[in-house]
Short mmCIF file of C-alpha atoms in Angstrom, two decimals:
data_model
loop_
_atom_site.label_atom_id
_atom_site.label_comp_id
_atom_site.label_asym_id
_atom_site.label_seq_id
_atom_site.Cartn_x
_atom_site.Cartn_y
_atom_site.Cartn_z
CA UNK A 1 248.93 86.70 181.27
CA UNK A 2 251.78 84.53 182.45
CA UNK A 3 255.02 85.84 183.86
CA UNK A 4 257.94 83.64 182.90
CA UNK A 5 261.41 84.38 184.22
CA UNK A 6 264.05 81.75 183.62
CA UNK A 7 266.75 83.40 185.72
CA UNK A 8 270.48 82.79 185.39
CA UNK A 9 271.41 79.60 183.57
CA UNK A 10 275.18 79.09 183.71
CA UNK A 11 277.26 78.38 186.79
CA UNK A 12 278.98 81.76 186.54
CA UNK A 13 275.67 83.61 186.16
CA UNK A 14 274.19 81.76 189.14
CA UNK A 15 277.23 82.49 191.29
CA UNK A 16 277.21 86.15 190.26
CA UNK A 17 273.47 86.53 190.96
CA UNK A 18 273.84 84.92 194.38
CA UNK A 19 276.88 87.07 195.15
CA UNK A 20 275.01 90.25 194.24
CA UNK A 21 271.91 89.15 196.17
CA UNK A 22 273.78 88.21 199.34
CA UNK A 23 276.01 91.26 198.98
CA UNK A 24 272.98 93.56 198.81
CA UNK A 25 271.49 91.85 201.85
CA UNK A 26 274.76 92.28 203.75
CA UNK A 27 275.13 95.92 202.77
CA UNK A 28 271.52 96.64 203.76
CA UNK A 29 271.96 94.88 207.10
CA UNK A 30 275.20 96.76 207.79
CA UNK A 31 273.56 100.09 206.88
CA UNK A 32 270.55 99.34 209.06
CA UNK A 33 272.68 98.37 212.05
CA UNK A 34 274.98 101.40 211.72
CA UNK A 35 271.96 103.69 211.41
CA UNK A 36 270.35 102.10 214.47
CA UNK A 37 273.56 102.29 216.49
CA UNK A 38 273.99 105.96 215.58
CA UNK A 39 270.43 106.74 216.65
CA UNK A 40 270.65 104.77 219.89
CA UNK A 41 273.84 106.25 221.32
CA UNK A 42 274.11 109.95 220.61
CA UNK A 43 274.82 113.08 222.54
CA UNK A 44 273.53 116.44 221.46
CA UNK A 45 276.07 119.10 220.62
CA UNK A 46 275.85 122.70 219.45
CA UNK A 47 276.90 123.02 215.83
CA UNK A 48 277.45 125.95 213.49
CA UNK A 49 276.31 125.59 209.90
CA UNK A 50 279.12 126.39 207.46
CA UNK A 51 277.27 125.83 204.18
CA UNK A 52 274.24 124.18 202.64
CA UNK A 53 273.43 122.98 199.15
CA UNK A 54 271.13 120.76 197.14
CA UNK A 55 272.83 118.01 195.16
CA UNK A 56 271.13 116.58 192.08
CA UNK A 57 271.27 112.80 191.90
CA UNK A 58 270.79 111.32 188.46
CA UNK A 59 268.47 108.35 188.50
CA UNK A 60 268.13 105.70 185.82
CA UNK A 61 264.36 105.84 185.72
CA UNK A 62 264.39 109.12 183.80
CA UNK A 63 263.96 111.65 186.62
CA UNK A 64 266.40 113.30 188.96
CA UNK A 65 266.27 113.14 192.73
CA UNK A 66 267.74 115.72 195.08
CA UNK A 67 269.84 115.34 198.20
CA UNK A 68 270.13 118.10 200.83
CA UNK A 69 273.68 118.79 202.02
CA UNK A 70 274.81 120.73 205.09
CA UNK A 71 278.35 121.13 206.38
CA UNK A 72 278.73 122.07 210.03
CA UNK A 73 281.38 122.46 212.73
CA UNK A 74 280.99 121.24 216.30
CA UNK A 75 282.98 120.32 219.39
CA UNK A 76 282.62 117.02 221.22
CA UNK A 77 284.58 116.34 224.42
CA UNK A 78 287.05 119.11 223.63
CA UNK A 79 287.77 117.96 220.05
CA UNK A 80 286.67 120.01 217.03
CA UNK A 81 284.96 118.23 214.14
CA UNK A 82 283.41 119.02 210.78
CA UNK A 83 280.64 116.86 209.36
CA UNK A 84 278.31 116.92 206.38
CA UNK A 85 275.86 114.20 207.43
CA UNK A 86 272.24 115.28 207.46
CA UNK A 87 271.05 111.83 208.59
CA UNK A 88 272.57 108.88 210.49
CA UNK A 89 274.11 105.93 208.69
CA UNK A 90 275.74 105.67 205.32
CA UNK A 91 272.67 105.87 203.11
CA UNK A 92 271.50 109.36 202.26
CA UNK A 93 267.91 110.53 201.95
CA UNK A 94 266.84 111.65 198.50
CA UNK A 95 263.78 113.64 197.50
CA UNK A 96 261.84 113.77 194.25
CA UNK A 97 261.78 117.57 193.97
CA UNK A 98 264.26 120.29 194.70
CA UNK A 99 261.66 122.02 196.87
CA UNK A 100 261.28 118.92 199.08
CA UNK A 101 265.06 118.72 199.50
CA UNK A 102 265.24 122.45 200.25
CA UNK A 103 262.51 122.06 202.90
CA UNK A 104 264.85 119.69 204.77
CA UNK A 105 267.35 122.55 205.07
CA UNK A 106 264.93 125.01 206.71
CA UNK A 107 266.57 126.41 209.82
CA UNK A 108 270.03 125.37 208.65
CA UNK A 109 271.23 128.63 207.06
CA UNK A 110 274.95 129.43 207.02
CA UNK A 111 276.09 130.76 210.38
CA UNK A 112 273.10 129.34 212.29
CA UNK A 113 273.69 127.53 215.56
CA UNK A 114 271.78 124.26 215.59
CA UNK A 115 271.63 120.98 217.51
CA UNK A 116 273.59 118.09 216.06
CA UNK A 117 273.75 114.50 217.24
CA UNK A 118 277.20 112.99 217.78
CA UNK A 119 277.36 109.19 218.04
CA UNK A 120 279.34 108.39 221.18
CA UNK A 121 281.28 105.60 219.48
CA UNK A 122 282.07 107.67 216.37
CA UNK A 123 281.90 111.38 217.26
CA UNK A 124 283.28 112.51 213.90
CA UNK A 125 280.09 111.33 212.18
CA UNK A 126 277.58 113.70 213.73
CA UNK A 127 274.30 114.32 211.92
CA UNK A 128 271.58 116.95 212.04
CA UNK A 129 268.30 115.04 211.76
CA UNK A 130 267.57 112.35 214.34
CA UNK A 131 265.42 110.12 212.10
CA UNK A 132 265.77 106.76 210.43
CA UNK A 133 265.37 105.66 206.83
CA UNK A 134 263.71 102.57 205.38
CA UNK A 135 266.22 102.37 202.53
CA UNK A 136 268.37 99.68 204.20
CA UNK A 137 265.29 97.48 204.50
CA UNK A 138 264.53 97.95 200.78
CA UNK A 139 268.11 96.97 199.93
CA UNK A 140 267.83 93.85 202.10
CA UNK A 141 264.53 93.00 200.38
CA UNK A 142 266.01 93.47 196.91
CA UNK A 143 268.93 91.21 197.76
CA UNK A 144 266.64 88.58 199.26
CA UNK A 145 264.39 88.58 196.18
CA UNK A 146 267.40 88.27 193.87
CA UNK A 147 268.90 85.40 195.87
CA UNK A 148 265.55 83.64 196.28
CA UNK A 149 264.73 84.05 192.58
CA UNK A 150 268.10 82.60 191.68
CA UNK A 151 267.61 79.58 193.96
CA UNK A 152 264.11 78.99 192.55
CA UNK A 153 265.45 79.16 188.99
CA UNK A 154 268.15 76.60 189.87
CA UNK A 155 265.53 74.10 191.05
CA UNK A 156 263.28 74.80 188.05
CA UNK A 157 266.03 73.90 185.62
#
């Protein structure tokens, strides 16, 4: 069985494929660096949970994923803030079942006092779970494969 992929053929298609590939790589790198920076320079603060919910995320592959949401209030260096970030960085964590997403919210009931992590360089973007995600690396990989595949198809033609 032979896999044959011709790739983009016209100048516009090639330019668009490269733009999307490099754009995905850039977005993934930015997300990874912002997530790393947020994890590296945080201070713990006491936060009060205002509300929690599970958001359904429609996926194209035919199943839904679920994203835990928690809104909380906290004070950092005398300033009051409200945040709804469960995790650091701009890319959210999604789970295949509602139960898995709900498990992430254990201990975060409305009115509970919890520990949040406020990035020292951006204290308004505090988050509740001090853990990283591999999603930025997947996005970088997707972009690299798209760009590399496009370059290979250029030289093949």
